[in-house]
Amino acid sequence: MNSSKYLACAAFALSSLIGTDGWVHAKDWQVVRIATEGTYPPFSYLQGGELAGFDVDVANALCAKIQAKCEVVAQEWDGMIPGLMSGKYDAIVASMAITEERKQKIDFTDKYYATPARFIAAKDSGITDTTPQGMTGKVIGVQGSTTQGTYLEDLYKDSEVKIYKTVDDAAMDLATGRLDAVFSDAAILYGWLKTEEGSCCDFVGQEVRDDKYFGVGKGIGVRKEDQDLRDKLNAAVKAIVADGTYQQINQKYFPFSIY
């Protein structure tokens, strides 16, 4: 190795160990800071002032497996990846789809769940065809900065796509008749349909699966330089699936497997 390449590699290795206090530290991952959204029930939401939900339970189970203290914090969706890259936290457990676009910036573990996207509409809407042609002229709500939003904007050119801060905001507009449909992750929509507000509506059309937009599932996001943490979390996902912990969490929120 020539001297310039050696110095570059050494500088990169050193930079990955420098803490926020300016001192050099080895990463032992005794404490792992994890970001989730907190407005995405049943995956993450506030309950009694504390973060709860499927993603939060999975995060805590993974930390237990790697014998680390979990610090789960809420982060708005639009700032999720920038916050990880800037060092605000160490990992993202927030139902984030593994996509090629996101992998340009961060790395992911293997999937920890995979569900299709779906449309929901009022029970008396008459909507059965949710293809781009079938939804011509319809007003569709979707959460911004999501794979579902990109999918609609790219393919549903003859529909009016309305962007919302959260899925709940879009769903409430659907319940009050301001939208014809809402498009999101099926598991998220299933949780809302079971609420009093969601009794107005139901799934319409078919499941939507497209690896180009939705990836192969939802993964845990980590910085590219933190391969050791990614490997630990990958092993932990396999462990909680093998020992039944994952299934217990799954059954707490869904009557069907989402793994």
mmCIF file of C-alpha atoms in Angstrom:
data_model
loop_
_atom_site.group_PDB
_atom_site.id
_atom_site.type_symbol
_atom_site.label_atom_id
_atom_site.label_comp_id
_atom_site.label_asym_id
_atom_site.label_seq_id
_atom_site.Cartn_x
_atom_site.Cartn_y
_atom_site.Cartn_z
ATOM 1 C CA MET A 1 0.000 0.000 0.000
ATOM 2 C CA ASN A 2 1.436 3.421 -0.875
ATOM 3 C CA SER A 3 1.728 6.098 1.802
ATOM 4 C CA SER A 4 -1.175 8.253 0.577
ATOM 5 C CA LYS A 5 -3.591 5.313 0.593
ATOM 6 C CA TYR A 6 -2.343 4.260 4.049
ATOM 7 C CA LEU A 7 -2.904 7.737 5.473
ATOM 8 C CA ALA A 8 -6.373 7.949 3.951
ATOM 9 C CA CYS A 9 -7.387 4.594 5.461
ATOM 10 C CA ALA A 10 -5.938 5.543 8.830
ATOM 11 C CA ALA A 11 -7.792 8.859 8.825
ATOM 12 C CA PHE A 12 -11.089 7.148 8.025
ATOM 13 C CA ALA A 13 -10.595 4.557 10.776
ATOM 14 C CA LEU A 14 -9.725 7.264 13.298
ATOM 15 C CA SER A 15 -12.703 9.448 12.341
ATOM 16 C CA SER A 16 -15.108 6.573 12.922
ATOM 17 C CA LEU A 17 -13.924 6.352 16.564
ATOM 18 C CA ILE A 18 -14.082 10.034 17.497
ATOM 19 C CA GLY A 19 -16.906 10.821 19.911
ATOM 20 C CA THR A 20 -18.907 14.031 20.193
ATOM 21 C CA ASP A 21 -16.620 15.178 23.018
ATOM 22 C CA GLY A 22 -13.618 15.150 20.685
ATOM 23 C CA TRP A 23 -11.916 12.175 22.338
ATOM 24 C CA VAL A 24 -11.219 8.896 20.605
ATOM 25 C CA HIS A 25 -13.449 6.017 21.693
ATOM 26 C CA ALA A 26 -13.882 2.405 20.656
ATOM 27 C CA LYS A 27 -17.534 1.694 19.933
ATOM 28 C CA ASP A 28 -18.634 -1.002 22.343
ATOM 29 C CA TRP A 29 -22.368 -0.391 21.751
ATOM 30 C CA GLN A 30 -23.261 -0.648 25.436
ATOM 31 C CA VAL A 31 -25.753 2.120 24.691
ATOM 32 C CA VAL A 32 -27.600 2.243 21.363
ATOM 33 C CA ARG A 33 -29.651 5.320 20.488
ATOM 34 C CA ILE A 34 -32.570 4.385 18.257
ATOM 35 C CA ALA A 35 -34.922 6.722 16.397
ATOM 36 C CA THR A 36 -38.549 5.967 15.605
ATOM 37 C CA GLU A 37 -41.331 8.222 14.383
ATOM 38 C CA GLY A 38 -43.867 8.161 17.205
ATOM 39 C CA THR A 39 -46.838 9.065 14.972
ATOM 40 C CA TYR A 40 -47.227 5.803 13.063
ATOM 41 C CA PRO A 41 -49.538 3.487 15.040
ATOM 42 C CA PRO A 42 -49.466 0.586 15.639
ATOM 43 C CA PHE A 43 -45.736 0.679 14.882
ATOM 44 C CA SER A 44 -44.845 3.734 16.933
ATOM 45 C CA TYR A 45 -46.978 6.130 18.950
ATOM 46 C CA LEU A 46 -47.130 7.944 22.276
ATOM 47 C CA GLN A 47 -48.897 6.174 25.131
ATOM 48 C CA GLY A 48 -48.976 7.945 28.479
ATOM 49 C CA GLY A 49 -46.183 10.205 27.291
ATOM 50 C CA GLU A 50 -43.943 7.243 26.413
ATOM 51 C CA LEU A 51 -43.060 5.791 23.009
ATOM 52 C CA ALA A 52 -44.801 2.476 22.340
ATOM 53 C CA GLY A 53 -45.684 0.187 19.443
ATOM 54 C CA PHE A 54 -44.341 -2.682 17.355
ATOM 55 C CA ASP A 55 -41.157 -0.863 16.295
ATOM 56 C CA VAL A 56 -40.422 0.192 19.875
ATOM 57 C CA ASP A 57 -40.945 -3.341 21.215
ATOM 58 C CA VAL A 58 -38.691 -4.758 18.494
ATOM 59 C CA ALA A 59 -36.004 -2.148 19.228
ATOM 60 C CA ASN A 60 -36.008 -3.014 22.929
ATOM 61 C CA ALA A 61 -35.919 -6.762 22.185
ATOM 62 C CA LEU A 62 -32.925 -6.296 19.880
ATOM 63 C CA CYS A 63 -31.062 -4.228 22.459
ATOM 64 C CA ALA A 64 -31.684 -6.944 25.044
ATOM 65 C CA LYS A 65 -30.182 -9.528 22.675
ATOM 66 C CA ILE A 66 -27.010 -7.508 22.097
ATOM 67 C CA GLN A 67 -26.883 -6.629 25.815
ATOM 68 C CA ALA A 68 -27.118 -2.906 25.196
ATOM 69 C CA LYS A 69 -29.114 -0.156 26.867
ATOM 70 C CA CYS A 70 -31.741 1.172 24.467
ATOM 71 C CA GLU A 71 -32.429 4.886 24.199
ATOM 72 C CA VAL A 72 -35.454 5.213 21.889
ATOM 73 C CA VAL A 73 -36.202 8.748 20.716
ATOM 74 C CA ALA A 74 -38.884 10.284 18.504
ATOM 75 C CA GLN A 75 -37.829 11.848 15.214
ATOM 76 C CA GLU A 76 -40.017 13.410 12.520
ATOM 77 C CA TRP A 77 -39.950 11.349 9.348
ATOM 78 C CA ASP A 78 -38.482 13.997 7.037
ATOM 79 C CA GLY A 79 -35.408 14.333 9.262
ATOM 80 C CA MET A 80 -34.917 10.609 9.936
ATOM 81 C CA ILE A 81 -31.976 9.871 7.617
ATOM 82 C CA PRO A 82 -30.256 13.279 8.089
ATOM 83 C CA GLY A 83 -30.433 12.779 11.865
ATOM 84 C CA LEU A 84 -28.780 9.366 11.594
ATOM 85 C CA MET A 85 -26.035 10.652 9.331
ATOM 86 C CA SER A 86 -25.315 13.598 11.621
ATOM 87 C CA GLY A 87 -24.950 11.333 14.674
ATOM 88 C CA LYS A 88 -28.132 12.248 16.588
ATOM 89 C CA TYR A 89 -28.742 8.520 17.043
ATOM 90 C CA ASP A 90 -27.200 5.218 15.991
ATOM 91 C CA ALA A 91 -30.009 3.332 14.271
ATOM 92 C CA ILE A 92 -33.471 3.790 12.774
ATOM 93 C CA VAL A 93 -36.251 1.368 13.709
ATOM 94 C CA ALA A 94 -39.156 3.154 12.037
ATOM 95 C CA SER A 95 -40.748 0.885 9.443
ATOM 96 C CA MET A 96 -38.311 2.190 6.817
ATOM 97 C CA ALA A 97 -38.401 0.350 3.497
ATOM 98 C CA ILE A 98 -35.062 -0.913 2.214
ATOM 99 C CA THR A 99 -34.668 0.789 -1.156
ATOM 100 C CA GLU A 100 -31.762 1.366 -3.525
ATOM 101 C CA GLU A 101 -32.194 5.136 -3.231
ATOM 102 C CA ARG A 102 -31.870 5.068 0.560
ATOM 103 C CA LYS A 103 -28.942 2.636 0.369
ATOM 104 C CA GLN A 104 -26.967 5.352 -1.412
ATOM 105 C CA LYS A 105 -26.877 7.220 1.917
ATOM 106 C CA ILE A 106 -27.170 4.612 4.677
ATOM 107 C CA ASP A 107 -26.953 0.855 5.204
ATOM 108 C CA PHE A 108 -29.691 -1.509 6.340
ATOM 109 C CA THR A 109 -29.970 -4.750 8.213
ATOM 110 C CA ASP A 110 -31.917 -7.590 6.651
ATOM 111 C CA LYS A 111 -35.683 -7.053 6.767
ATOM 112 C CA TYR A 112 -37.443 -7.313 10.112
ATOM 113 C CA TYR A 113 -40.879 -7.229 8.520
ATOM 114 C CA ALA A 114 -42.475 -7.003 5.091
ATOM 115 C CA THR A 115 -46.028 -5.967 4.269
ATOM 116 C CA PRO A 116 -47.661 -4.819 1.015
ATOM 117 C CA ALA A 117 -49.075 -1.372 0.338
ATOM 118 C CA ARG A 118 -52.867 -0.994 0.081
ATOM 119 C CA PHE A 119 -55.580 1.531 -0.660
ATOM 120 C CA ILE A 120 -58.451 2.202 1.732
ATOM 121 C CA ALA A 121 -61.680 4.036 0.900
ATOM 122 C CA ALA A 122 -65.142 4.613 2.338
ATOM 123 C CA LYS A 123 -67.203 1.413 2.437
ATOM 124 C CA ASP A 124 -69.764 2.920 0.068
ATOM 125 C CA SER A 125 -67.166 4.410 -2.328
ATOM 126 C CA GLY A 126 -67.723 1.838 -5.049
ATOM 127 C CA ILE A 127 -63.961 1.746 -5.708
ATOM 128 C CA THR A 128 -62.772 -1.688 -6.818
ATOM 129 C CA ASP A 129 -60.139 -0.899 -9.454
ATOM 130 C CA THR A 130 -57.139 0.790 -7.811
ATOM 131 C CA THR A 131 -54.859 0.719 -10.853
ATOM 132 C CA PRO A 132 -53.726 4.112 -12.174
ATOM 133 C CA GLN A 133 -56.493 3.929 -14.796
ATOM 134 C CA GLY A 134 -59.115 2.945 -12.255
ATOM 135 C CA MET A 135 -58.199 5.851 -9.967
ATOM 136 C CA THR A 136 -58.341 8.515 -12.686
ATOM 137 C CA GLY A 137 -59.817 11.714 -11.247
ATOM 138 C CA LYS A 138 -59.693 10.434 -7.655
ATOM 139 C CA VAL A 139 -58.149 12.402 -4.792
ATOM 140 C CA ILE A 140 -55.664 10.181 -2.944
ATOM 141 C CA GLY A 141 -53.995 11.001 0.375
ATOM 142 C CA VAL A 142 -50.520 9.756 1.288
ATOM 143 C CA GLN A 143 -47.802 10.574 3.828
ATOM 144 C CA GLY A 144 -45.020 12.724 2.416
ATOM 145 C CA SER A 145 -41.404 11.548 1.943
ATOM 146 C CA THR A 146 -42.510 7.911 1.765
ATOM 147 C CA THR A 147 -42.122 5.170 -0.827
ATOM 148 C CA GLN A 148 -45.913 5.139 -1.181
ATOM 149 C CA GLY A 149 -45.864 8.849 -1.976
ATOM 150 C CA THR A 150 -43.192 8.384 -4.641
ATOM 151 C CA TYR A 151 -45.146 5.494 -6.135
ATOM 152 C CA LEU A 152 -48.297 7.600 -6.499
ATOM 153 C CA GLU A 153 -46.480 10.628 -7.864
ATOM 154 C CA ASP A 154 -44.700 8.526 -10.497
ATOM 155 C CA LEU A 155 -47.581 6.323 -11.631
ATOM 156 C CA TYR A 156 -50.891 8.017 -10.754
ATOM 157 C CA LYS A 157 -50.547 11.026 -13.033
ATOM 158 C CA ASP A 158 -54.307 11.311 -13.631
ATOM 159 C CA SER A 159 -55.176 11.356 -9.928
ATOM 160 C CA GLU A 160 -54.814 14.239 -7.488
ATOM 161 C CA VAL A 161 -52.221 13.184 -4.934
ATOM 162 C CA LYS A 162 -52.443 15.088 -1.637
ATOM 163 C CA ILE A 163 -49.424 14.948 0.675
ATOM 164 C CA TYR A 164 -49.869 14.755 4.452
ATOM 165 C CA LYS A 165 -47.465 14.920 7.373
ATOM 166 C CA THR A 166 -48.748 11.620 8.807
ATOM 167 C CA VAL A 167 -50.937 8.716 7.681
ATOM 168 C CA ASP A 168 -53.374 9.565 10.495
ATOM 169 C CA ASP A 169 -53.857 13.063 9.074
ATOM 170 C CA ALA A 170 -54.703 11.594 5.672
ATOM 171 C CA ALA A 171 -57.000 8.971 7.195
ATOM 172 C CA MET A 172 -58.963 11.587 9.128
ATOM 173 C CA ASP A 173 -59.551 13.532 5.909
ATOM 174 C CA LEU A 174 -60.760 10.299 4.310
ATOM 175 C CA ALA A 175 -63.176 9.752 7.213
ATOM 176 C CA THR A 176 -64.601 13.263 6.783
ATOM 177 C CA GLY A 177 -65.058 12.885 3.019
ATOM 178 C CA ARG A 178 -62.219 15.136 1.848
ATOM 179 C CA LEU A 179 -60.444 12.282 0.063
ATOM 180 C CA ASP A 180 -61.492 9.395 -2.142
ATOM 181 C CA ALA A 181 -58.764 7.066 -0.869
ATOM 182 C CA VAL A 182 -55.606 6.775 1.221
ATOM 183 C CA PHE A 183 -52.536 4.767 0.215
ATOM 184 C CA SER A 184 -50.081 3.379 2.756
ATOM 185 C CA ASP A 185 -48.564 0.270 4.291
ATOM 186 C CA ALA A 186 -51.265 -2.373 4.802
ATOM 187 C CA ALA A 187 -50.358 -3.008 8.445
ATOM 188 C CA ILE A 188 -50.563 0.698 9.280
ATOM 189 C CA LEU A 189 -53.954 0.982 7.615
ATOM 190 C CA TYR A 190 -55.189 -2.206 9.300
ATOM 191 C CA GLY A 191 -54.569 -0.614 12.701
ATOM 192 C CA TRP A 192 -56.523 2.520 11.775
ATOM 193 C CA LEU A 193 -59.425 0.554 10.288
ATOM 194 C CA LYS A 194 -59.898 -1.109 13.689
ATOM 195 C CA THR A 195 -60.440 2.243 15.406
ATOM 196 C CA GLU A 196 -63.793 3.994 15.827
ATOM 197 C CA GLU A 197 -62.823 6.578 13.206
ATOM 198 C CA GLY A 198 -61.751 3.843 10.813
ATOM 199 C CA SER A 199 -65.089 2.010 10.924
ATOM 200 C CA CYS A 200 -66.163 4.136 7.942
ATOM 201 C CA CYS A 201 -63.704 2.552 5.614
ATOM 202 C CA ASP A 202 -62.137 -0.642 4.330
ATOM 203 C CA PHE A 203 -59.413 -1.984 2.054
ATOM 204 C CA VAL A 204 -60.152 -1.673 -1.667
ATOM 205 C CA GLY A 205 -58.395 -3.137 -4.681
ATOM 206 C CA GLN A 206 -55.413 -5.458 -4.517
ATOM 207 C CA GLU A 207 -52.173 -5.616 -2.556
ATOM 208 C CA VAL A 208 -49.402 -3.543 -4.137
ATOM 209 C CA ARG A 209 -45.905 -5.043 -4.165
ATOM 210 C CA ASP A 210 -43.136 -3.465 -6.212
ATOM 211 C CA ASP A 211 -39.500 -3.962 -5.174
ATOM 212 C CA LYS A 212 -38.457 -0.915 -7.206
ATOM 213 C CA TYR A 213 -40.471 1.359 -4.906
ATOM 214 C CA PHE A 214 -41.042 -0.594 -1.702
ATOM 215 C CA GLY A 215 -37.872 -2.669 -1.547
ATOM 216 C CA VAL A 216 -37.706 -6.151 -0.061
ATOM 217 C CA GLY A 217 -39.117 -5.177 3.320
ATOM 218 C CA LYS A 218 -38.530 -2.881 6.266
ATOM 219 C CA GLY A 219 -35.008 -2.765 7.674
ATOM 220 C CA ILE A 220 -33.058 -1.088 10.449
ATOM 221 C CA GLY A 221 -31.049 1.850 9.159
ATOM 222 C CA VAL A 222 -27.448 2.399 10.307
ATOM 223 C CA ARG A 223 -24.571 4.584 9.168
ATOM 224 C CA LYS A 224 -22.362 3.016 6.503
ATOM 225 C CA GLU A 225 -19.341 3.103 8.805
ATOM 226 C CA ASP A 226 -21.154 1.166 11.553
ATOM 227 C CA GLN A 227 -20.957 -2.296 9.999
ATOM 228 C CA ASP A 228 -20.298 -3.876 13.400
ATOM 229 C CA LEU A 229 -23.613 -2.527 14.708
ATOM 230 C CA ARG A 230 -25.418 -3.712 11.586
ATOM 231 C CA ASP A 231 -23.985 -7.205 12.075
ATOM 232 C CA LYS A 232 -25.007 -7.260 15.744
ATOM 233 C CA LEU A 233 -28.554 -6.194 14.881
ATOM 234 C CA ASN A 234 -28.803 -8.734 12.062
ATOM 235 C CA ALA A 235 -27.824 -11.511 14.464
ATOM 236 C CA ALA A 236 -30.302 -10.165 17.030
ATOM 237 C CA VAL A 237 -33.190 -10.187 14.522
ATOM 238 C CA LYS A 238 -32.464 -13.830 13.731
ATOM 239 C CA ALA A 239 -32.277 -14.614 17.459
ATOM 240 C CA ILE A 240 -35.633 -13.063 18.410
ATOM 241 C CA VAL A 241 -37.300 -14.866 15.494
ATOM 242 C CA ALA A 242 -35.732 -18.168 16.554
ATOM 243 C CA ASP A 243 -36.637 -17.923 20.261
ATOM 244 C CA GLY A 244 -40.247 -16.787 19.735
ATOM 245 C CA THR A 245 -39.819 -13.215 21.010
ATOM 246 C CA TYR A 246 -40.632 -11.771 17.599
ATOM 247 C CA GLN A 247 -43.804 -13.833 17.293
ATOM 248 C CA GLN A 248 -45.000 -12.615 20.716
ATOM 249 C CA ILE A 249 -44.518 -8.990 19.636
ATOM 250 C CA ASN A 250 -46.184 -9.672 16.275
ATOM 251 C CA GLN A 251 -49.269 -11.219 17.912
ATOM 252 C CA LYS A 252 -49.582 -8.267 20.278
ATOM 253 C CA TYR A 253 -50.364 -5.989 17.324
ATOM 254 C CA PHE A 254 -51.523 -8.152 14.394
ATOM 255 C CA PRO A 255 -53.608 -11.323 13.985
ATOM 256 C CA PHE A 256 -51.351 -12.323 11.058
ATOM 257 C CA SER A 257 -47.593 -12.672 10.593
ATOM 258 C CA ILE A 258 -45.818 -9.664 9.127
ATOM 259 C CA TYR A 259 -42.318 -11.208 9.062
#
